[in-house]
Amino acid sequence: MRAHDVVVIGAGLAGLRCALELARAGREVVVLEAGDTVGGRQRTDAVDGFLLDRGFQVLNPAYPALRGVVDLDDLQMRSFPVGARVRRADGVATLAHPLRHPQHLAATLSSGLISVSEITALVRWLAPARTARAFADAADDELFAGWDAAGVRGPLRREVLEPFLAGVIADDDGRTSQNYVRLLLRLFTLGRPGLPASGIAALPAQIAVTTRRAGADIRLSHAVRRLRRHRGAWELKVAGADVIRAQEVVVAVDPGAVAAFTGLPSPAARGLQTWWFAGTEAPASALLSVDGTRSGPLVNTVEMSRTAPSYAPPGRHLIAATSLYGARPAATEGEVRAHLRHIWGPVAEGWDLLRRDDIAAALPALPPPMRRAAPSRIGAGLHVAGDHRETPSIQGALMSGVRAARGILG
């Protein structure tokens, strides 16, 4: 039985990017994916004429790992407004980027959420992310501890940054690396985060097309049941198929499955729960909404179809609502609906629930100190890739795939 050059287990972003790098270098690559489509956590389903991503997802075109790999024009990106709508104890306030949304400048200045002292402290805290050298030398700490030390204390932190970032990093306790959050916020300022017109699944689908054109073989519905080293090569037992041999194997699976293939401990993960609602009446704003009063389980909610009309059929509106999942009792539909009414007002009364996504391992946890990229090679001819080896993001997943490929190529 001939051994392939490389077999990649998993056709998520890390596995696809690894296979593309190897194929472009002339290696013979086979990708084995247990599911019926590529993408891993980046999936989109059509439900009653709506496009529902597997959880609320955002693609930032400023991610460096997208360059030379992804055609953003072909994805027909739809960008979210840069700002937030904030439910406060005395009403609703608006914060928006003054240059990108100058029509909201007066509302932003009169919101009661910004002060010279807190903005100055926040800028001082963000300063290490301005240059690679300063960032490399920056001391790390838990996020909230870092804010405390920098003097970031006020309504901007309590009512906007804390709930907003809870939905981004799946952490409302502030235990995530402050250096990672600095990096994220810098990328947010550089890019216009949004979504492909046909859903987040368009991203891995496009990379898969490029990977196949480069010469890689991507096999769907090929679940690897066993991986073992035998006579100087790796043997992979695949459900319903012949045993496959390979000189090198890259394990690029979900964090929960890493231990089964590698013997490494499963990476700690954080969970998110997203509720998808349909309505005939549009919410009041296209801005991402957060609740500064913290009076319910939701960390954010947004009308998707205001930004990406293709996400809903004509005359209908798609609303996403996200809460944390796993660290505490899961939110009930009644609690979510009550919180939506608090945030959006009476318009939320008539919304129909389309689906709920419970994603226990939405993101790998990243406590301080922000780790350097973990080595991809973990044994003879055995490598591992995934955002748990870099940073919990699309950027991290893609970069981990590149690093695994370069570890093989030398």
mmCIF file of C-alpha atoms in Angstrom:
data_model
loop_
_atom_site.group_PDB
_atom_site.id
_atom_site.type_symbol
_atom_site.label_atom_id
_atom_site.label_comp_id
_atom_site.label_asym_id
_atom_site.label_seq_id
_atom_site.Cartn_x
_atom_site.Cartn_y
_atom_site.Cartn_z
ATOM 1 C CA MET A 1 0.000 0.000 0.000
ATOM 2 C CA ARG A 2 1.498 3.345 -1.098
ATOM 3 C CA ALA A 3 1.834 6.043 1.556
ATOM 4 C CA HIS A 4 0.661 9.555 0.705
ATOM 5 C CA ASP A 5 3.008 12.455 1.400
ATOM 6 C CA VAL A 6 0.635 14.112 3.878
ATOM 7 C CA VAL A 7 -2.823 13.419 5.239
ATOM 8 C CA VAL A 8 -4.655 16.268 6.972
ATOM 9 C CA ILE A 9 -7.429 15.235 9.351
ATOM 10 C CA GLY A 10 -10.106 17.922 9.316
ATOM 11 C CA ALA A 11 -11.263 20.399 6.659
ATOM 12 C CA GLY A 12 -11.763 23.411 8.896
ATOM 13 C CA LEU A 13 -9.847 26.613 8.252
ATOM 14 C CA ALA A 14 -6.603 25.309 9.761
ATOM 15 C CA GLY A 15 -6.680 22.042 7.823
ATOM 16 C CA LEU A 16 -7.578 23.682 4.528
ATOM 17 C CA ARG A 17 -4.920 26.368 4.870
ATOM 18 C CA CYS A 18 -2.309 23.743 5.731
ATOM 19 C CA ALA A 19 -3.272 21.618 2.729
ATOM 20 C CA LEU A 20 -3.152 24.639 0.421
ATOM 21 C CA GLU A 21 0.353 25.586 1.546
ATOM 22 C CA LEU A 22 1.582 22.017 1.069
ATOM 23 C CA ALA A 23 -0.084 21.570 -2.323
ATOM 24 C CA ARG A 24 1.391 24.816 -3.584
ATOM 25 C CA ALA A 25 4.794 23.467 -2.539
ATOM 26 C CA GLY A 26 4.265 20.353 -4.657
ATOM 27 C CA ARG A 27 3.389 17.882 -1.910
ATOM 28 C CA GLU A 28 0.743 15.230 -2.450
ATOM 29 C CA VAL A 29 -1.972 16.022 0.105
ATOM 30 C CA VAL A 30 -5.175 14.238 1.122
ATOM 31 C CA VAL A 31 -7.665 15.961 3.445
ATOM 32 C CA LEU A 32 -10.067 13.697 5.339
ATOM 33 C CA GLU A 33 -13.199 15.372 6.699
ATOM 34 C CA ALA A 34 -15.764 13.531 8.814
ATOM 35 C CA GLY A 35 -18.593 15.919 7.897
ATOM 36 C CA ASP A 36 -20.448 16.378 4.661
ATOM 37 C CA THR A 37 -18.964 19.812 3.972
ATOM 38 C CA VAL A 38 -15.824 21.800 4.673
ATOM 39 C CA GLY A 39 -15.554 24.557 7.239
ATOM 40 C CA GLY A 40 -15.576 23.091 10.733
ATOM 41 C CA ARG A 41 -17.059 25.798 12.970
ATOM 42 C CA GLN A 42 -17.585 28.097 9.963
ATOM 43 C CA ARG A 43 -20.888 26.733 8.688
ATOM 44 C CA THR A 44 -24.072 28.235 7.253
ATOM 45 C CA ASP A 45 -27.481 26.559 6.966
ATOM 46 C CA ALA A 46 -30.512 27.616 4.919
ATOM 47 C CA VAL A 47 -33.601 27.559 7.165
ATOM 48 C CA ASP A 48 -36.995 28.708 5.844
ATOM 49 C CA GLY A 49 -35.356 31.144 3.441
ATOM 50 C CA PHE A 50 -32.930 32.514 6.042
ATOM 51 C CA LEU A 51 -29.149 32.022 6.202
ATOM 52 C CA LEU A 52 -28.109 30.941 9.694
ATOM 53 C CA ASP A 53 -24.437 30.731 10.520
ATOM 54 C CA ARG A 54 -23.459 28.194 13.164
ATOM 55 C CA GLY A 55 -23.464 30.803 15.903
ATOM 56 C CA PHE A 56 -22.932 34.544 15.442
ATOM 57 C CA GLN A 57 -19.746 34.959 13.411
ATOM 58 C CA VAL A 58 -17.797 37.884 12.005
ATOM 59 C CA LEU A 59 -15.008 38.081 9.428
ATOM 60 C CA ASN A 60 -12.497 40.916 9.766
ATOM 61 C CA PRO A 61 -10.862 41.695 6.398
ATOM 62 C CA ALA A 62 -7.896 43.186 8.282
ATOM 63 C CA TYR A 63 -6.693 39.731 9.324
ATOM 64 C CA PRO A 64 -3.192 39.412 7.786
ATOM 65 C CA ALA A 65 -3.665 35.663 7.160
ATOM 66 C CA LEU A 66 -6.334 36.381 4.533
ATOM 67 C CA ARG A 67 -3.883 38.084 2.190
ATOM 68 C CA GLY A 68 -3.006 36.102 -0.890
ATOM 69 C CA VAL A 69 -5.490 33.374 0.053
ATOM 70 C CA VAL A 70 -8.970 34.869 0.124
ATOM 71 C CA ASP A 71 -10.673 36.988 -2.546
ATOM 72 C CA LEU A 72 -12.807 39.324 -0.413
ATOM 73 C CA ASP A 73 -14.481 40.833 -3.486
ATOM 74 C CA ASP A 74 -15.648 37.385 -4.551
ATOM 75 C CA LEU A 75 -17.130 36.854 -1.071
ATOM 76 C CA GLN A 76 -19.210 40.037 -1.549
ATOM 77 C CA MET A 77 -18.490 41.195 1.977
ATOM 78 C CA ARG A 78 -21.180 43.137 3.827
ATOM 79 C CA SER A 79 -19.698 45.282 6.602
ATOM 80 C CA PHE A 80 -21.358 45.952 9.945
ATOM 81 C CA PRO A 81 -21.534 49.573 11.123
ATOM 82 C CA VAL A 82 -18.587 50.439 13.377
ATOM 83 C CA GLY A 83 -20.230 51.226 16.679
ATOM 84 C CA ALA A 84 -22.752 50.048 19.222
ATOM 85 C CA ARG A 85 -26.261 50.774 20.407
ATOM 86 C CA VAL A 86 -26.290 50.671 24.201
ATOM 87 C CA ARG A 87 -29.284 50.086 26.460
ATOM 88 C CA ARG A 88 -28.757 52.211 29.542
ATOM 89 C CA ALA A 89 -30.799 52.632 32.719
ATOM 90 C CA ASP A 90 -32.257 55.903 31.391
ATOM 91 C CA GLY A 91 -32.722 54.991 27.739
ATOM 92 C CA VAL A 92 -30.682 54.107 24.658
ATOM 93 C CA ALA A 93 -27.347 55.624 23.635
ATOM 94 C CA THR A 94 -25.360 55.417 20.424
ATOM 95 C CA LEU A 95 -21.599 55.143 20.007
ATOM 96 C CA ALA A 96 -20.176 55.175 16.478
ATOM 97 C CA HIS A 97 -16.841 55.671 14.748
ATOM 98 C CA PRO A 98 -16.698 59.450 14.139
ATOM 99 C CA LEU A 99 -14.970 59.196 10.764
ATOM 100 C CA ARG A 100 -16.956 56.302 9.331
ATOM 101 C CA HIS A 101 -20.319 57.422 10.692
ATOM 102 C CA PRO A 102 -20.142 61.204 11.132
ATOM 103 C CA GLN A 103 -23.949 61.384 11.219
ATOM 104 C CA HIS A 104 -23.780 59.852 14.705
ATOM 105 C CA LEU A 105 -21.123 62.218 16.073
ATOM 106 C CA ALA A 106 -23.525 64.370 18.068
ATOM 107 C CA ALA A 107 -25.249 61.303 19.541
ATOM 108 C CA THR A 108 -21.900 59.775 20.453
ATOM 109 C CA LEU A 109 -20.654 62.922 22.199
ATOM 110 C CA SER A 110 -23.904 63.282 24.140
ATOM 111 C CA SER A 111 -24.206 59.593 25.047
ATOM 112 C CA GLY A 112 -22.826 59.997 28.551
ATOM 113 C CA LEU A 113 -20.591 57.001 27.906
ATOM 114 C CA ILE A 114 -17.331 58.751 27.096
ATOM 115 C CA SER A 115 -15.084 60.992 29.149
ATOM 116 C CA VAL A 116 -11.666 62.485 28.525
ATOM 117 C CA SER A 117 -10.163 60.605 31.466
ATOM 118 C CA GLU A 118 -11.456 57.179 30.450
ATOM 119 C CA ILE A 119 -10.593 57.639 26.769
ATOM 120 C CA THR A 120 -7.091 58.757 27.754
ATOM 121 C CA ALA A 121 -6.656 55.704 29.985
ATOM 122 C CA LEU A 122 -7.928 53.391 27.233
ATOM 123 C CA VAL A 123 -5.556 54.864 24.654
ATOM 124 C CA ARG A 124 -2.691 54.450 27.129
ATOM 125 C CA TRP A 125 -3.682 50.820 27.695
ATOM 126 C CA LEU A 126 -3.873 50.157 23.935
ATOM 127 C CA ALA A 127 -0.515 51.783 23.194
ATOM 128 C CA PRO A 128 1.584 48.556 23.199
ATOM 129 C CA ALA A 129 -0.430 47.239 20.236
ATOM 130 C CA ARG A 130 0.708 50.089 17.992
ATOM 131 C CA THR A 131 3.979 48.408 16.949
ATOM 132 C CA ALA A 132 5.195 44.822 16.870
ATOM 133 C CA ARG A 133 8.214 45.690 19.023
ATOM 134 C CA ALA A 134 6.162 47.386 21.723
ATOM 135 C CA PHE A 135 3.664 44.550 21.683
ATOM 136 C CA ALA A 136 6.376 41.925 22.087
ATOM 137 C CA ASP A 137 7.721 43.753 25.142
ATOM 138 C CA ALA A 138 4.349 44.451 26.746
ATOM 139 C CA ALA A 139 3.626 42.837 30.102
ATOM 140 C CA ASP A 140 0.550 40.643 30.085
ATOM 141 C CA ASP A 141 -2.160 40.199 32.668
ATOM 142 C CA GLU A 142 -5.826 39.296 32.853
ATOM 143 C CA LEU A 143 -7.941 41.801 30.940
ATOM 144 C CA PHE A 144 -9.831 43.343 33.847
ATOM 145 C CA ALA A 145 -6.673 43.572 35.950
ATOM 146 C CA GLY A 146 -4.949 45.352 33.065
ATOM 147 C CA TRP A 147 -7.795 47.825 32.728
ATOM 148 C CA ASP A 148 -7.751 48.484 36.475
ATOM 149 C CA ALA A 149 -4.027 49.176 36.405
ATOM 150 C CA ALA A 150 -4.396 51.544 33.435
ATOM 151 C CA GLY A 151 -7.273 53.415 35.045
ATOM 152 C CA VAL A 152 -9.935 52.284 32.566
ATOM 153 C CA ARG A 153 -12.838 52.648 34.975
ATOM 154 C CA GLY A 154 -16.095 54.178 33.907
ATOM 155 C CA PRO A 155 -19.288 53.732 31.890
ATOM 156 C CA LEU A 156 -17.438 53.053 28.632
ATOM 157 C CA ARG A 157 -15.843 50.005 30.213
ATOM 158 C CA ARG A 158 -18.819 48.808 32.284
ATOM 159 C CA GLU A 159 -21.614 49.396 29.802
ATOM 160 C CA VAL A 160 -19.923 48.954 26.418
ATOM 161 C CA LEU A 161 -16.525 47.263 26.401
ATOM 162 C CA GLU A 162 -17.289 44.531 28.931
ATOM 163 C CA PRO A 163 -20.549 43.290 27.337
ATOM 164 C CA PHE A 164 -19.228 43.781 23.786
ATOM 165 C CA LEU A 165 -16.024 41.832 24.390
ATOM 166 C CA ALA A 166 -17.899 39.102 26.274
ATOM 167 C CA GLY A 167 -19.496 38.213 22.946
ATOM 168 C CA VAL A 168 -16.165 38.352 21.096
ATOM 169 C CA ILE A 169 -13.997 36.298 23.464
ATOM 170 C CA ALA A 170 -16.784 34.366 25.278
ATOM 171 C CA ASP A 171 -15.542 35.674 28.617
ATOM 172 C CA ASP A 172 -17.333 38.091 30.940
ATOM 173 C CA ASP A 173 -14.975 37.544 33.891
ATOM 174 C CA GLY A 174 -12.071 39.376 32.251
ATOM 175 C CA ARG A 175 -9.652 36.463 32.614
ATOM 176 C CA THR A 176 -8.518 36.495 28.996
ATOM 177 C CA SER A 177 -5.058 37.796 28.087
ATOM 178 C CA GLN A 178 -5.099 41.588 27.869
ATOM 179 C CA ASN A 179 -2.468 41.437 25.130
ATOM 180 C CA TYR A 180 -4.752 39.306 22.984
ATOM 181 C CA VAL A 181 -7.617 41.777 23.471
ATOM 182 C CA ARG A 182 -5.273 44.650 22.611
ATOM 183 C CA LEU A 183 -4.464 42.856 19.355
ATOM 184 C CA LEU A 184 -8.140 42.240 18.609
ATOM 185 C CA LEU A 185 -9.136 45.856 19.202
ATOM 186 C CA ARG A 186 -6.308 47.071 16.991
ATOM 187 C CA LEU A 187 -7.533 44.849 14.159
ATOM 188 C CA PHE A 188 -11.077 46.106 14.702
ATOM 189 C CA THR A 189 -9.856 49.668 14.165
ATOM 190 C CA LEU A 190 -8.027 48.680 10.969
ATOM 191 C CA GLY A 191 -10.799 46.670 9.332
ATOM 192 C CA ARG A 192 -14.525 46.724 8.665
ATOM 193 C CA PRO A 193 -15.751 43.416 10.138
ATOM 194 C CA GLY A 194 -18.675 41.869 8.338
ATOM 195 C CA LEU A 195 -19.910 38.751 6.591
ATOM 196 C CA PRO A 196 -19.915 37.198 3.117
ATOM 197 C CA ALA A 197 -23.247 37.720 1.387
ATOM 198 C CA SER A 198 -23.878 33.973 1.290
ATOM 199 C CA GLY A 199 -22.847 33.291 4.894
ATOM 200 C CA ILE A 200 -19.648 32.584 6.795
ATOM 201 C CA ALA A 201 -19.410 29.151 5.126
ATOM 202 C CA ALA A 202 -18.406 30.948 1.928
ATOM 203 C CA LEU A 203 -14.970 31.563 3.454
ATOM 204 C CA PRO A 204 -13.880 27.908 3.860
ATOM 205 C CA ALA A 205 -15.723 26.994 0.651
ATOM 206 C CA GLN A 206 -13.600 29.464 -1.299
ATOM 207 C CA ILE A 207 -10.376 28.242 0.328
ATOM 208 C CA ALA A 208 -11.379 24.638 -0.460
ATOM 209 C CA VAL A 209 -11.817 25.495 -4.161
ATOM 210 C CA THR A 210 -8.360 27.103 -4.210
ATOM 211 C CA THR A 211 -6.882 24.133 -2.354
ATOM 212 C CA ARG A 212 -8.326 21.618 -4.807
ATOM 213 C CA ARG A 213 -7.047 23.675 -7.738
ATOM 214 C CA ALA A 214 -3.588 23.556 -6.179
ATOM 215 C CA GLY A 215 -3.776 19.754 -6.317
ATOM 216 C CA ALA A 216 -5.006 18.635 -2.900
ATOM 217 C CA ASP A 217 -7.578 15.851 -2.614
ATOM 218 C CA ILE A 218 -10.398 16.754 -0.170
ATOM 219 C CA ARG A 219 -12.568 13.798 0.804
ATOM 220 C CA LEU A 220 -15.809 14.519 2.664
ATOM 221 C CA SER A 221 -17.681 12.024 4.873
ATOM 222 C CA HIS A 222 -14.374 10.322 5.693
ATOM 223 C CA ALA A 223 -14.269 10.000 9.471
ATOM 224 C CA VAL A 224 -10.920 8.822 10.839
ATOM 225 C CA ARG A 225 -11.527 6.230 13.564
ATOM 226 C CA ARG A 226 -7.949 5.327 14.432
ATOM 227 C CA LEU A 227 -4.482 6.715 13.929
ATOM 228 C CA ARG A 228 -1.373 4.633 14.608
ATOM 229 C CA ARG A 229 2.301 4.536 13.767
ATOM 230 C CA HIS A 230 3.296 1.342 11.935
ATOM 231 C CA ARG A 231 6.516 0.451 10.134
ATOM 232 C CA GLY A 232 7.769 4.001 9.749
ATOM 233 C CA ALA A 233 4.507 5.490 8.487
ATOM 234 C CA TRP A 234 1.096 6.460 9.794
ATOM 235 C CA GLU A 235 -1.989 4.326 9.239
ATOM 236 C CA LEU A 236 -5.445 5.880 9.360
ATOM 237 C CA LYS A 237 -8.514 3.705 9.744
ATOM 238 C CA VAL A 238 -11.388 5.463 7.984
ATOM 239 C CA ALA A 239 -15.044 4.549 8.554
ATOM 240 C CA GLY A 240 -16.375 2.655 5.539
ATOM 241 C CA ALA A 241 -13.131 2.943 3.592
ATOM 242 C CA ASP A 242 -9.742 1.305 3.225
ATOM 243 C CA VAL A 243 -6.868 2.048 5.570
ATOM 244 C CA ILE A 244 -4.852 5.059 4.388
ATOM 245 C CA ARG A 245 -1.096 5.391 4.896
ATOM 246 C CA ALA A 246 0.858 8.635 5.122
ATOM 247 C CA GLN A 247 4.395 9.768 5.785
ATOM 248 C CA GLU A 248 3.136 12.833 7.671
ATOM 249 C CA VAL A 249 -0.196 13.531 9.394
ATOM 250 C CA VAL A 250 -1.644 16.868 10.459
ATOM 251 C CA VAL A 251 -4.399 16.727 13.081
ATOM 252 C CA ALA A 252 -6.621 19.768 12.472
ATOM 253 C CA VAL A 253 -9.790 18.796 14.303
ATOM 254 C CA ASP A 254 -12.062 20.502 16.836
ATOM 255 C CA PRO A 255 -10.359 21.075 20.208
ATOM 256 C CA GLY A 256 -12.494 18.399 21.855
ATOM 257 C CA ALA A 257 -11.168 15.719 19.483
ATOM 258 C CA VAL A 258 -7.483 16.630 19.738
ATOM 259 C CA ALA A 259 -6.769 14.267 22.644
ATOM 260 C CA ALA A 260 -8.138 11.207 20.827
ATOM 261 C CA PHE A 261 -5.659 11.588 17.961
ATOM 262 C CA THR A 262 -2.606 13.054 19.674
ATOM 263 C CA GLY A 263 -2.667 12.191 23.359
ATOM 264 C CA LEU A 264 -2.383 15.899 24.151
ATOM 265 C CA PRO A 265 -4.786 17.284 26.761
ATOM 266 C CA SER A 266 -7.928 18.811 25.303
ATOM 267 C CA PRO A 267 -7.568 22.607 25.120
ATOM 268 C CA ALA A 268 -9.759 24.581 27.511
ATOM 269 C CA ALA A 269 -12.650 26.122 25.635
ATOM 270 C CA ARG A 270 -15.356 28.735 26.117
ATOM 271 C CA GLY A 271 -18.931 28.415 24.906
ATOM 272 C CA LEU A 272 -21.508 30.656 23.264
ATOM 273 C CA GLN A 273 -25.217 30.241 22.621
ATOM 274 C CA THR A 274 -26.862 32.035 19.698
ATOM 275 C CA TRP A 275 -30.613 32.440 19.231
ATOM 276 C CA TRP A 276 -31.940 33.228 15.761
ATOM 277 C CA PHE A 277 -35.210 35.128 15.450
ATOM 278 C CA ALA A 278 -37.296 36.211 12.449
ATOM 279 C CA GLY A 279 -39.533 39.272 12.400
ATOM 280 C CA THR A 280 -41.681 41.230 9.989
ATOM 281 C CA GLU A 281 -40.798 44.549 11.641
ATOM 282 C CA ALA A 282 -37.194 45.738 11.660
ATOM 283 C CA PRO A 283 -35.368 46.686 14.872
ATOM 284 C CA ALA A 284 -34.517 50.344 15.371
ATOM 285 C CA SER A 285 -30.843 50.168 14.376
ATOM 286 C CA ALA A 286 -28.284 48.240 12.329
ATOM 287 C CA LEU A 287 -25.718 48.706 15.111
ATOM 288 C CA LEU A 288 -24.748 45.830 17.350
ATOM 289 C CA SER A 289 -26.739 46.276 20.571
ATOM 290 C CA VAL A 290 -25.457 45.590 24.083
ATOM 291 C CA ASP A 291 -27.110 45.979 27.454
ATOM 292 C CA GLY A 292 -25.193 48.272 29.759
ATOM 293 C CA THR A 293 -27.592 47.448 32.595
ATOM 294 C CA ARG A 294 -26.692 43.720 32.461
ATOM 295 C CA SER A 295 -30.314 42.778 33.183
ATOM 296 C CA GLY A 296 -30.375 39.489 31.279
ATOM 297 C CA PRO A 297 -28.318 36.700 29.704
ATOM 298 C CA LEU A 298 -27.543 38.304 26.338
ATOM 299 C CA VAL A 299 -24.130 39.780 25.621
ATOM 300 C CA ASN A 300 -25.130 41.178 22.231
ATOM 301 C CA THR A 301 -27.887 41.223 19.650
ATOM 302 C CA VAL A 302 -27.947 42.514 16.082
ATOM 303 C CA GLU A 303 -30.169 42.533 13.031
ATOM 304 C CA MET A 304 -28.157 40.548 10.508
ATOM 305 C CA SER A 305 -30.308 41.320 7.475
ATOM 306 C CA ARG A 306 -29.888 45.091 7.810
ATOM 307 C CA THR A 307 -26.197 44.591 7.029
ATOM 308 C CA ALA A 308 -26.539 41.508 4.793
ATOM 309 C CA PRO A 309 -30.001 41.517 3.147
ATOM 310 C CA SER A 310 -29.312 38.085 1.640
ATOM 311 C CA TYR A 311 -29.592 36.569 5.135
ATOM 312 C CA ALA A 312 -33.403 36.963 5.104
ATOM 313 C CA PRO A 313 -36.173 36.545 2.523
ATOM 314 C CA PRO A 314 -37.925 39.686 1.230
ATOM 315 C CA GLY A 315 -40.123 41.351 3.821
ATOM 316 C CA ARG A 316 -38.497 39.535 6.737
ATOM 317 C CA HIS A 317 -35.713 40.390 9.175
ATOM 318 C CA LEU A 318 -33.142 38.135 10.848
ATOM 319 C CA ILE A 319 -32.025 38.928 14.389
ATOM 320 C CA ALA A 320 -29.187 37.179 16.229
ATOM 321 C CA ALA A 321 -28.963 37.168 20.023
ATOM 322 C CA THR A 322 -25.944 35.689 21.807
ATOM 323 C CA SER A 323 -25.291 34.630 25.399
ATOM 324 C CA LEU A 324 -22.441 32.818 27.129
ATOM 325 C CA TYR A 325 -22.796 29.056 27.376
ATOM 326 C CA GLY A 326 -21.360 26.377 29.626
ATOM 327 C CA ALA A 327 -19.955 28.460 32.471
ATOM 328 C CA ARG A 328 -23.389 28.941 34.046
ATOM 329 C CA PRO A 329 -26.934 27.565 33.571
ATOM 330 C CA ALA A 330 -28.057 27.977 29.969
ATOM 331 C CA ALA A 331 -30.480 30.784 29.204
ATOM 332 C CA THR A 332 -34.119 29.843 28.655
ATOM 333 C CA GLU A 333 -36.210 31.101 25.761
ATOM 334 C CA GLY A 334 -38.329 33.115 28.195
ATOM 335 C CA GLU A 335 -35.260 34.836 29.649
ATOM 336 C CA VAL A 336 -33.913 35.605 26.190
ATOM 337 C CA ARG A 337 -37.217 37.028 24.969
ATOM 338 C CA ALA A 338 -37.547 39.220 28.053
ATOM 339 C CA HIS A 339 -34.025 40.528 27.548
ATOM 340 C CA LEU A 340 -34.689 41.231 23.872
ATOM 341 C CA ARG A 341 -37.743 43.302 24.818
ATOM 342 C CA HIS A 342 -35.584 45.234 27.290
ATOM 343 C CA ILE A 343 -32.925 45.929 24.646
ATOM 344 C CA TRP A 344 -35.087 46.475 21.550
ATOM 345 C CA GLY A 345 -38.467 47.437 22.947
ATOM 346 C CA PRO A 346 -41.934 46.247 21.827
ATOM 347 C CA VAL A 347 -40.701 45.391 18.299
ATOM 348 C CA ALA A 348 -39.268 42.157 19.728
ATOM 349 C CA GLU A 349 -42.675 40.883 20.877
ATOM 350 C CA GLY A 350 -43.636 39.211 17.635
ATOM 351 C CA TRP A 351 -40.337 37.618 16.655
ATOM 352 C CA ASP A 352 -40.390 33.913 15.793
ATOM 353 C CA LEU A 353 -37.606 31.629 17.017
ATOM 354 C CA LEU A 354 -35.908 29.883 14.079
ATOM 355 C CA ARG A 355 -33.102 28.015 15.845
ATOM 356 C CA ARG A 356 -30.796 27.965 18.848
ATOM 357 C CA ASP A 357 -27.112 27.100 18.487
ATOM 358 C CA ASP A 358 -25.399 25.721 21.603
ATOM 359 C CA ILE A 359 -21.657 25.767 20.924
ATOM 360 C CA ALA A 360 -19.804 24.456 23.959
ATOM 361 C CA ALA A 361 -16.367 24.924 22.366
ATOM 362 C CA ALA A 362 -16.924 28.110 20.414
ATOM 363 C CA LEU A 363 -13.446 29.462 21.203
ATOM 364 C CA PRO A 364 -10.307 28.174 22.899
ATOM 365 C CA ALA A 365 -9.575 29.948 26.172
ATOM 366 C CA LEU A 366 -6.529 32.220 26.139
ATOM 367 C CA PRO A 367 -5.441 33.291 29.638
ATOM 368 C CA PRO A 368 -2.273 35.313 30.219
ATOM 369 C CA PRO A 369 0.472 35.258 29.409
ATOM 370 C CA MET A 370 -0.487 35.261 25.759
ATOM 371 C CA ARG A 371 1.367 32.195 24.556
ATOM 372 C CA ARG A 372 3.715 32.202 21.662
ATOM 373 C CA ALA A 373 2.591 29.980 18.834
ATOM 374 C CA ALA A 374 2.875 26.377 19.984
ATOM 375 C CA PRO A 375 5.090 24.089 17.849
ATOM 376 C CA SER A 376 3.094 22.130 15.307
ATOM 377 C CA ARG A 377 5.306 19.031 15.330
ATOM 378 C CA ILE A 378 4.507 16.823 18.329
ATOM 379 C CA GLY A 379 6.090 13.560 17.223
ATOM 380 C CA ALA A 380 7.656 11.685 14.334
ATOM 381 C CA GLY A 381 5.667 12.771 11.314
ATOM 382 C CA LEU A 382 2.803 13.990 13.513
ATOM 383 C CA HIS A 383 1.621 17.593 13.597
ATOM 384 C CA VAL A 384 -1.309 19.484 15.083
ATOM 385 C CA ALA A 385 -3.033 22.656 13.870
ATOM 386 C CA GLY A 386 -5.942 24.778 15.031
ATOM 387 C CA ASP A 387 -6.687 28.142 16.598
ATOM 388 C CA HIS A 388 -5.998 26.578 20.003
ATOM 389 C CA ARG A 389 -2.324 26.523 18.924
ATOM 390 C CA GLU A 390 -2.294 30.239 18.060
ATOM 391 C CA THR A 391 -5.084 32.679 18.931
ATOM 392 C CA PRO A 392 -8.847 31.943 19.152
ATOM 393 C CA SER A 393 -9.843 33.502 15.849
ATOM 394 C CA ILE A 394 -10.070 32.998 12.107
ATOM 395 C CA GLN A 395 -6.631 34.608 11.929
ATOM 396 C CA GLY A 396 -5.264 32.101 14.443
ATOM 397 C CA ALA A 397 -6.757 29.100 12.646
ATOM 398 C CA LEU A 398 -5.314 30.117 9.287
ATOM 399 C CA MET A 399 -1.884 30.904 10.716
ATOM 400 C CA SER A 400 -1.726 27.597 12.559
ATOM 401 C CA GLY A 401 -2.332 25.822 9.251
ATOM 402 C CA VAL A 402 0.517 27.747 7.638
ATOM 403 C CA ARG A 403 2.870 26.921 10.504
ATOM 404 C CA ALA A 404 2.023 23.217 10.382
ATOM 405 C CA ALA A 405 2.724 23.146 6.664
ATOM 406 C CA ARG A 406 6.033 24.964 7.095
ATOM 407 C CA GLY A 407 6.977 22.521 9.835
ATOM 408 C CA ILE A 408 6.605 19.721 7.292
ATOM 409 C CA LEU A 409 8.331 21.572 4.448
ATOM 410 C CA GLY A 410 11.247 22.533 6.679
#
